[in-house]
């Protein structure tokens, strides 16, 4: 399933998500302003706050869809002793030294950054990005941030006793999420850790206090800020831009050093029922609905969203979180569901027509009409590192720092599920790093490096792809899918029409590896 923003004002042009703006209320629906860079100009659009979990600074878009292999910045790590050590600044403090141009736009410049000074380097994190990475992992959490006591509206009942917690979730939370232990762990962290819960709830109160202090009502818009939770030390993996002694962080890719304060979680949901088999005819549904559907989210749509426990859930660019301890989790069933176990009869069903459906990320209401959509942007990780890409990241950083005429950006994508090769032996999804390298007056080329934590043999792939950026994205995604369905080997038939080089791995140092890479680049 893919999600596309409808009422897209940029036609077929490729645009970059430059910066986040204010949140505001429009006809009782919370929205967030997004600044895009289009033909060296800044243009604002506003979207429902429910899309916030899938938005990333420095990512490129085509016809309302994000291009997952097209992101600015390179990947690195930083350790922060405590989140409260950060100094609150306006956007210009971090953007100016990093040569990140916000077009002197007042709304862009009024957004807040947190600056951390570590070993002589200043790390600047947009506070709105920190909110997204910590809290807005799902559409319904993004909406709940701007409710008073938002977390309380998501549970019917709860009980906390010593190291134990019981949670009964409201029906509006999708069945697919409440069946996921990753969601349960993250929600318990939000709800049970006092400093984290207070930080989450401060988002709502901060927006309202700004409205009172400035005399502007909620429809005028205010920056999204929070009280920082008292947590740390934390290790961050990020994508960002370094210039001199300053680093501007675009996206937090992962963090570790967080923990829940319970050892046992019991929880329940309306969809969890005991199965009672009855001797009635059993229906088998054969659906003609395509496996891949696109849901359009109309950013102008203000109709009510219906309640649907079985709503579609779209896995999007994940933020990896490593908890120091994962509690025992037990699902409790309530009531019973009758299941027919007699003879089987076939029912065919197909929607026909277009594969594009209308969906909504607004809060659901009883009697609503539009199909709700949910996102999953969380992966619980055993380790931020260990994907087999850390040495590769160091080599790319060396390449950037010592070959100044190269313009380098990097993103990571998960291999699509479907084959054993998509997964590492420890159960994590395998990751592919996609590096875009540009030289003046030359066609860009790409470096594809797949994580090999299990030492699976696979060469680095260097590609030069003709055509537009969205075509390059399509070809790269096709090559990665072909790798999965070719048992972890690059598909020669897919590559034969492209200009490419395979670079074998060696045990050489980072500088030698970078020199070999640069040599191959010149051949392409």
XYZ file of C-alpha atoms in Angstrom:
524
model
C 0.000 0.000 0.000
C 1.237 3.457 -0.885
C -0.092 6.823 0.238
C -0.297 9.862 -2.016
C -1.097 13.469 -1.093
C -3.965 14.715 -3.240
C -4.536 18.362 -4.305
C -0.792 18.492 -5.032
C 0.186 21.983 -6.233
C 3.523 21.123 -7.907
C 2.247 19.131 -10.926
C 4.973 16.692 -12.059
C 7.946 18.638 -10.696
C 10.315 17.082 -8.147
C 10.253 19.124 -4.923
C 12.033 18.872 -1.576
C 10.465 18.999 1.868
C 12.542 21.864 3.234
C 11.152 22.564 6.720
C 8.250 22.136 9.093
C 6.021 25.082 9.987
C 3.280 25.852 12.489
C 0.351 23.700 13.539
C -3.102 25.223 13.349
C -6.740 24.247 13.562
C -9.042 24.336 10.543
C -12.696 23.410 10.988
C -11.908 21.462 14.183
C -9.115 19.505 12.473
C -5.440 19.935 13.347
C -3.084 20.611 10.441
C 0.629 21.275 10.028
C 2.289 23.625 7.534
C 5.036 22.163 5.353
C 7.567 24.225 3.381
C 8.658 22.738 0.048
C 11.503 23.975 -2.135
C 10.352 24.254 -5.740
C 12.523 25.782 -8.498
C 14.606 27.750 -5.954
C 11.524 29.139 -4.270
C 9.710 28.267 -1.063
C 6.065 27.242 -1.169
C 3.847 26.353 1.790
C 1.146 23.734 1.881
C -0.771 22.425 4.891
C -1.667 18.797 5.509
C -3.560 16.928 8.256
C -1.452 16.353 11.365
C -2.101 12.626 10.861
C 0.461 12.689 8.014
C 3.164 13.979 10.364
C 4.665 10.491 11.086
C 5.670 10.010 7.427
C 7.147 13.450 6.712
C 10.942 13.903 6.615
C 13.077 17.016 6.194
C 15.312 16.793 3.129
C 13.185 14.186 1.323
C 12.096 14.638 -2.285
C 8.547 14.204 -3.569
C 6.976 13.476 -6.945
C 3.242 13.925 -7.583
C 2.429 13.759 -3.879
C 4.488 10.649 -3.113
C 7.803 10.562 -1.195
C 10.843 9.201 -3.024
C 12.386 6.864 -0.470
C 15.855 6.726 -2.070
C 16.060 10.497 -2.572
C 17.040 12.267 0.660
C 19.648 14.906 1.438
C 22.337 14.381 4.074
C 24.652 11.594 5.224
C 24.295 9.134 8.095
C 26.225 9.295 11.373
C 25.888 8.770 15.137
C 25.949 10.960 18.262
C 25.600 10.270 22.000
C 23.631 12.758 24.125
C 23.889 12.498 27.927
C 20.405 13.884 28.599
C 17.798 15.439 26.324
C 17.393 18.324 28.784
C 20.999 19.378 28.152
C 19.934 20.983 24.871
C 19.788 24.756 24.448
C 16.606 26.050 22.803
C 17.294 28.290 19.787
C 15.549 29.656 16.720
C 16.064 27.862 13.413
C 18.653 30.319 12.126
C 21.126 29.269 14.853
C 21.622 25.875 13.267
C 20.713 26.528 9.643
C 23.069 29.455 8.986
C 26.374 27.728 9.915
C 25.296 24.644 7.942
C 24.418 26.700 4.832
C 20.822 25.519 4.956
C 18.782 28.232 3.273
C 15.278 28.946 4.600
C 14.615 31.856 2.233
C 14.371 34.292 5.184
C 10.820 33.057 5.691
C 9.484 34.257 9.080
C 7.548 31.081 9.810
C 10.539 28.859 9.007
C 12.835 30.986 11.158
C 10.437 30.962 14.129
C 10.657 27.175 14.491
C 12.795 25.890 17.372
C 16.036 23.916 17.431
C 17.806 22.159 20.277
C 21.589 22.600 20.257
C 23.870 20.083 21.982
C 27.613 20.765 22.279
C 29.505 17.464 22.294
C 33.285 17.094 21.903
C 33.572 20.483 20.219
C 30.754 19.788 17.715
C 27.383 21.567 17.857
C 24.456 19.306 16.954
C 21.243 21.116 16.002
C 18.007 19.077 16.147
C 14.686 20.611 15.033
C 12.379 20.138 18.003
C 9.557 19.080 15.696
C 11.760 16.243 14.367
C 12.493 15.115 17.922
C 8.735 15.038 18.616
C 8.178 12.939 15.482
C 10.960 10.481 16.309
C 9.969 9.990 19.953
C 6.194 10.200 19.930
C 4.463 10.487 16.530
C 5.031 6.907 15.414
C 1.435 6.441 14.269
C -1.338 8.588 12.815
C -3.532 8.271 15.903
C -0.658 9.337 18.197
C -0.011 12.398 16.020
C -3.667 13.348 16.424
C -3.626 12.562 20.156
C -0.680 14.923 20.753
C -3.012 17.864 20.226
C -5.770 16.648 22.533
C -5.850 17.475 26.254
C -4.834 14.263 28.014
C -4.544 12.640 24.602
C -3.228 9.272 25.795
C -6.198 8.808 28.116
C -8.577 8.822 25.127
C -6.834 5.725 23.743
C -7.546 3.387 26.664
C -10.821 2.282 28.251
C -9.287 0.945 31.433
C -5.892 0.556 33.031
C -4.216 -0.650 36.194
C -0.648 -0.128 37.402
C 0.750 -2.157 40.251
C 4.449 -2.277 41.106
C 6.147 -3.570 37.908
C 2.871 -4.561 36.258
C 0.497 -2.694 33.932
C -2.866 -3.648 32.446
C -4.240 -1.729 29.427
C -7.615 -2.035 27.683
C -7.384 -0.174 24.366
C -10.189 1.709 22.668
C -11.747 0.179 19.566
C -10.475 2.881 17.180
C -6.900 1.596 17.372
C -6.343 -0.752 14.393
C -6.267 -4.468 15.100
C -2.998 -4.830 13.206
C -1.272 -2.406 15.592
C -2.612 -3.798 18.846
C -1.466 -7.226 17.647
C 2.097 -5.880 17.377
C 4.326 -6.111 20.465
C 6.387 -3.194 19.159
C 3.369 -0.904 19.425
C 2.494 -2.240 22.890
C 6.030 -1.616 24.161
C 6.180 1.915 22.769
C 2.742 2.873 24.094
C 3.582 1.493 27.536
C 6.747 3.616 27.533
C 4.678 6.688 26.656
C 2.058 5.975 29.275
C 3.995 4.557 32.220
C 7.199 6.637 32.306
C 6.151 9.834 34.092
C 8.639 12.238 32.491
C 7.814 10.891 29.009
C 4.047 11.128 29.522
C 4.375 14.700 30.848
C 6.475 15.608 27.815
C 3.899 14.131 25.419
C 1.038 15.992 27.116
C 3.020 19.258 27.148
C 2.762 19.449 23.332
C -0.933 20.286 23.576
C -0.491 22.722 26.472
C 2.429 24.501 24.758
C 0.374 25.194 21.638
C -2.484 26.618 23.692
C -0.211 28.697 25.927
C 1.389 30.253 22.831
C -2.078 31.157 21.568
C -2.887 32.865 24.880
C 0.449 34.693 25.112
C 0.391 36.014 21.543
C -3.333 36.766 21.420
C -3.617 34.697 18.231
C -6.282 32.010 18.025
C -5.504 28.421 17.071
C -6.357 28.999 13.412
C -3.352 31.361 13.045
C -0.740 28.697 13.820
C 2.006 28.157 16.394
C 5.293 26.167 16.479
C 5.140 22.570 17.667
C 7.253 22.372 20.848
C 7.392 20.323 24.052
C 8.885 20.061 27.504
C 11.912 17.802 27.143
C 11.712 14.466 28.968
C 14.390 13.698 31.549
C 15.910 10.727 29.728
C 19.440 9.764 28.762
C 22.086 8.965 27.900
C 20.800 8.301 24.390
C 22.596 7.186 21.259
C 21.194 8.625 18.032
C 21.634 7.530 14.443
C 20.755 10.434 12.182
C 20.766 11.756 8.642
C 22.061 15.309 8.423
C 24.543 17.838 7.121
C 27.903 18.737 8.680
C 29.751 21.950 7.925
C 32.824 22.666 10.036
C 31.917 22.249 13.703
C 28.136 22.288 13.159
C 25.741 19.483 12.301
C 22.120 20.074 11.267
C 20.089 16.902 11.832
C 17.338 16.383 9.261
C 16.026 13.018 10.412
C 16.510 10.801 13.475
C 16.853 7.278 12.098
C 17.185 5.493 15.418
C 17.883 5.851 19.124
C 18.743 3.631 22.065
C 18.995 4.068 25.821
C 15.261 4.148 26.593
C 13.447 1.819 28.955
C 10.018 1.027 30.350
C 9.531 0.711 34.091
C 7.403 -2.454 34.103
C 8.301 -6.100 33.638
C 4.839 -7.432 32.712
C 2.217 -5.969 30.335
C -1.272 -7.426 30.030
C -3.564 -5.837 27.464
C -6.815 -6.363 25.610
C -8.802 -4.985 22.679
C -12.257 -5.572 21.223
C -10.826 -7.647 18.377
C -9.287 -10.241 20.732
C -11.873 -12.991 21.189
C -11.884 -16.679 21.920
C -12.787 -18.779 18.886
C -15.854 -21.015 19.078
C -16.258 -23.395 16.150
C -19.765 -24.143 14.856
C -20.851 -26.653 12.176
C -22.073 -24.224 9.541
C -20.905 -23.758 5.909
C -17.583 -21.991 5.698
C -17.117 -19.153 3.230
C -13.868 -18.720 1.340
C -13.431 -15.266 -0.176
C -11.441 -14.907 -3.378
C -10.764 -11.208 -3.836
C -9.819 -9.510 -7.083
C -8.529 -6.491 -5.232
C -4.904 -5.865 -6.274
C -2.184 -6.474 -3.712
C -0.726 -2.997 -4.239
C -3.171 -0.156 -3.771
C -2.659 3.583 -3.590
C -4.647 5.600 -1.078
C -5.039 9.292 -1.774
C -5.111 11.617 1.220
C -6.806 14.807 0.064
C -5.207 17.591 2.065
C -8.316 19.715 1.438
C -10.751 17.010 2.593
C -12.666 17.913 5.769
C -15.293 15.138 5.816
C -15.523 12.863 8.841
C -13.468 9.675 8.991
C -15.282 6.462 9.844
C -14.308 4.118 12.656
C -12.762 0.881 11.390
C -10.731 -1.515 13.522
C -9.554 -3.304 10.355
C -8.241 -0.176 8.641
C -5.177 -0.446 6.353
C -1.783 0.026 8.035
C 1.088 1.264 5.858
C 4.683 0.499 6.896
C 6.674 3.649 6.176
C 10.285 4.749 6.706
C 11.048 3.256 10.115
C 12.625 4.909 13.136
C 14.500 2.232 15.065
C 14.214 2.306 18.861
C 16.237 0.087 21.181
C 14.814 -0.449 24.660
C 17.172 -1.466 27.432
C 14.636 -4.072 28.502
C 11.591 -5.576 26.766
C 8.890 -6.596 29.258
C 6.855 -9.774 29.023
C 3.664 -9.081 27.043
C 0.421 -11.050 27.283
C -2.715 -10.563 25.201
C -6.012 -11.140 27.020
C -9.079 -12.267 25.095
C -12.607 -11.142 25.898
C -15.853 -12.601 24.616
C -15.986 -15.153 21.798
C -16.184 -15.205 18.018
C -18.010 -17.941 16.166
C -16.124 -19.570 13.303
C -17.896 -21.825 10.802
C -16.154 -25.157 10.336
C -18.489 -26.939 7.908
C -18.186 -27.427 4.130
C -16.480 -24.643 2.157
C -18.162 -22.553 -0.541
C -16.485 -19.947 -2.736
C -17.391 -16.281 -2.934
C -15.660 -14.049 -5.472
C -15.341 -10.373 -4.762
C -13.657 -7.565 -6.656
C -13.891 -3.806 -6.548
C -12.897 -3.269 -10.175
C -12.058 0.098 -11.675
C -9.239 2.273 -10.413
C -6.736 0.983 -7.857
C -6.579 4.432 -6.255
C -8.763 4.757 -3.145
C -9.614 7.704 -0.966
C -8.370 7.625 2.612
C -8.112 9.927 5.606
C -5.655 10.467 8.469
C -8.005 12.642 10.536
C -9.472 11.474 13.828
C -12.268 8.926 13.431
C -15.843 9.653 14.464
C -18.964 7.530 14.728
C -20.922 7.846 11.492
C -17.946 8.995 9.417
C -17.736 8.102 5.723
C -14.068 8.068 4.641
C -11.730 5.077 5.028
C -9.184 5.728 7.824
C -5.497 5.052 7.179
C -2.791 4.242 9.691
C 1.015 4.253 9.489
C 3.640 2.201 11.255
C 7.003 3.986 11.463
C 8.492 2.059 14.415
C 10.940 -0.825 14.542
C 12.211 -2.147 17.854
C 15.877 -2.888 17.230
C 18.351 -5.142 19.005
C 21.031 -2.597 18.165
C 21.260 0.610 16.126
C 24.406 -0.772 14.608
C 25.015 -4.336 13.579
C 23.255 -4.181 10.191
C 26.619 -4.615 8.508
C 26.721 -1.050 7.159
C 28.769 0.859 9.754
C 32.109 0.571 7.927
C 30.377 1.594 4.713
C 28.967 4.715 6.415
C 32.479 5.624 7.606
C 33.829 5.213 4.080
C 31.139 7.491 2.632
C 31.875 10.105 5.302
C 35.572 9.927 4.398
C 34.695 10.289 0.723
C 32.629 13.388 1.460
C 35.266 15.002 3.707
C 38.215 14.407 1.361
C 36.716 14.671 -2.135
C 35.105 18.094 -1.833
C 33.981 18.345 -5.461
C 31.556 15.479 -4.853
C 28.047 16.218 -3.583
C 26.884 13.211 -1.562
C 23.528 12.305 -0.027
C 22.406 9.071 1.561
C 19.248 7.211 2.521
C 18.449 3.726 3.785
C 15.586 1.526 2.641
C 14.319 -1.777 3.972
C 14.387 -4.723 1.616
C 10.807 -5.661 0.701
C 9.484 -8.745 2.509
C 8.707 -11.854 0.550
C 11.836 -13.995 0.722
C 14.190 -15.313 3.399
C 16.945 -12.939 2.233
C 14.817 -9.948 3.321
C 15.615 -10.768 6.957
C 18.773 -11.015 9.007
C 19.204 -14.173 11.123
C 18.216 -12.258 14.299
C 14.816 -11.339 12.799
C 15.533 -7.754 11.710
C 14.721 -6.579 8.189
C 17.791 -6.272 6.009
C 18.672 -2.701 4.984
C 20.126 -1.271 1.783
C 22.037 2.010 1.842
C 21.479 4.144 -1.255
C 24.119 6.830 -1.831
C 23.659 9.483 -4.487
C 26.869 11.094 -5.758
C 26.841 14.156 -7.992
C 29.595 15.988 -9.832
C 29.225 19.281 -11.635
C 27.839 18.952 -15.181
C 27.592 15.166 -14.880
C 24.755 12.706 -14.523
C 24.384 11.520 -10.900
C 25.286 7.976 -10.045
C 24.266 5.718 -7.179
C 26.024 3.339 -4.815
C 23.939 0.476 -3.417
C 25.325 -1.341 -0.379
C 23.248 -4.042 1.309
C 23.727 -4.800 5.004
C 25.676 -8.025 5.441
C 25.741 -8.559 9.201
C 25.594 -12.295 8.421
C 28.546 -11.989 5.975
C 26.458 -12.986 2.964
C 28.630 -12.424 -0.131
C 27.380 -9.502 -2.224
C 29.341 -6.824 -4.092
C 28.706 -3.110 -3.842
C 26.735 -1.932 -6.886
C 27.565 1.345 -8.655
C 24.954 2.632 -11.104
C 24.536 5.482 -13.518
C 20.852 5.915 -14.386
C 19.601 8.225 -17.109
C 16.361 10.153 -16.789
C 14.417 12.061 -14.192
C 14.744 11.656 -10.417
C 11.462 9.784 -10.094
C 12.557 7.366 -12.833
C 15.833 6.813 -10.977
C 13.828 6.041 -7.824
C 11.691 3.531 -9.714
C 14.709 1.722 -11.194
C 16.512 1.530 -7.840
C 13.437 0.098 -6.118
C 13.061 -2.443 -8.945
C 16.717 -3.499 -8.585
C 16.352 -3.930 -4.810
C 13.200 -6.014 -5.274
C 14.995 -8.079 -7.916
C 17.810 -8.719 -5.439
C 15.335 -10.177 -2.940
C 13.681 -12.448 -5.519
C 17.057 -13.544 -6.909
C 18.174 -15.142 -3.648
C 20.346 -12.217 -2.573
C 22.184 -11.728 -5.876
C 22.022 -8.737 -8.202
C 19.747 -9.612 -11.122
C 21.891 -9.540 -14.271
C 18.893 -9.193 -16.600
C 17.788 -6.033 -14.794
C 21.278 -4.580 -14.962
C 22.184 -5.380 -18.575
C 20.539 -2.191 -19.897
C 22.227 0.015 -17.296
C 25.720 1.410 -16.894
C 26.997 -0.339 -13.774
C 30.064 -1.672 -11.942
C 30.289 -4.231 -9.155
C 32.895 -3.515 -6.498
C 34.044 -6.431 -4.359
C 34.616 -5.937 -0.654
C 38.074 -6.102 0.842
C 39.670 -5.746 4.277
C 41.420 -2.501 3.330
C 41.236 0.643 5.449
C 38.538 3.280 4.993
C 40.799 5.615 2.996
C 41.837 2.840 0.589
C 38.214 1.757 0.195
C 37.191 5.357 -0.556
C 39.991 5.693 -3.126
C 38.853 2.501 -4.877
C 35.296 3.795 -4.861
C 36.350 7.135 -6.346
C 38.355 5.362 -9.052
C 35.300 3.343 -10.096
C 33.189 6.504 -10.061
C 35.438 8.081 -12.655
C 35.123 5.015 -14.884
C 31.335 5.311 -14.821
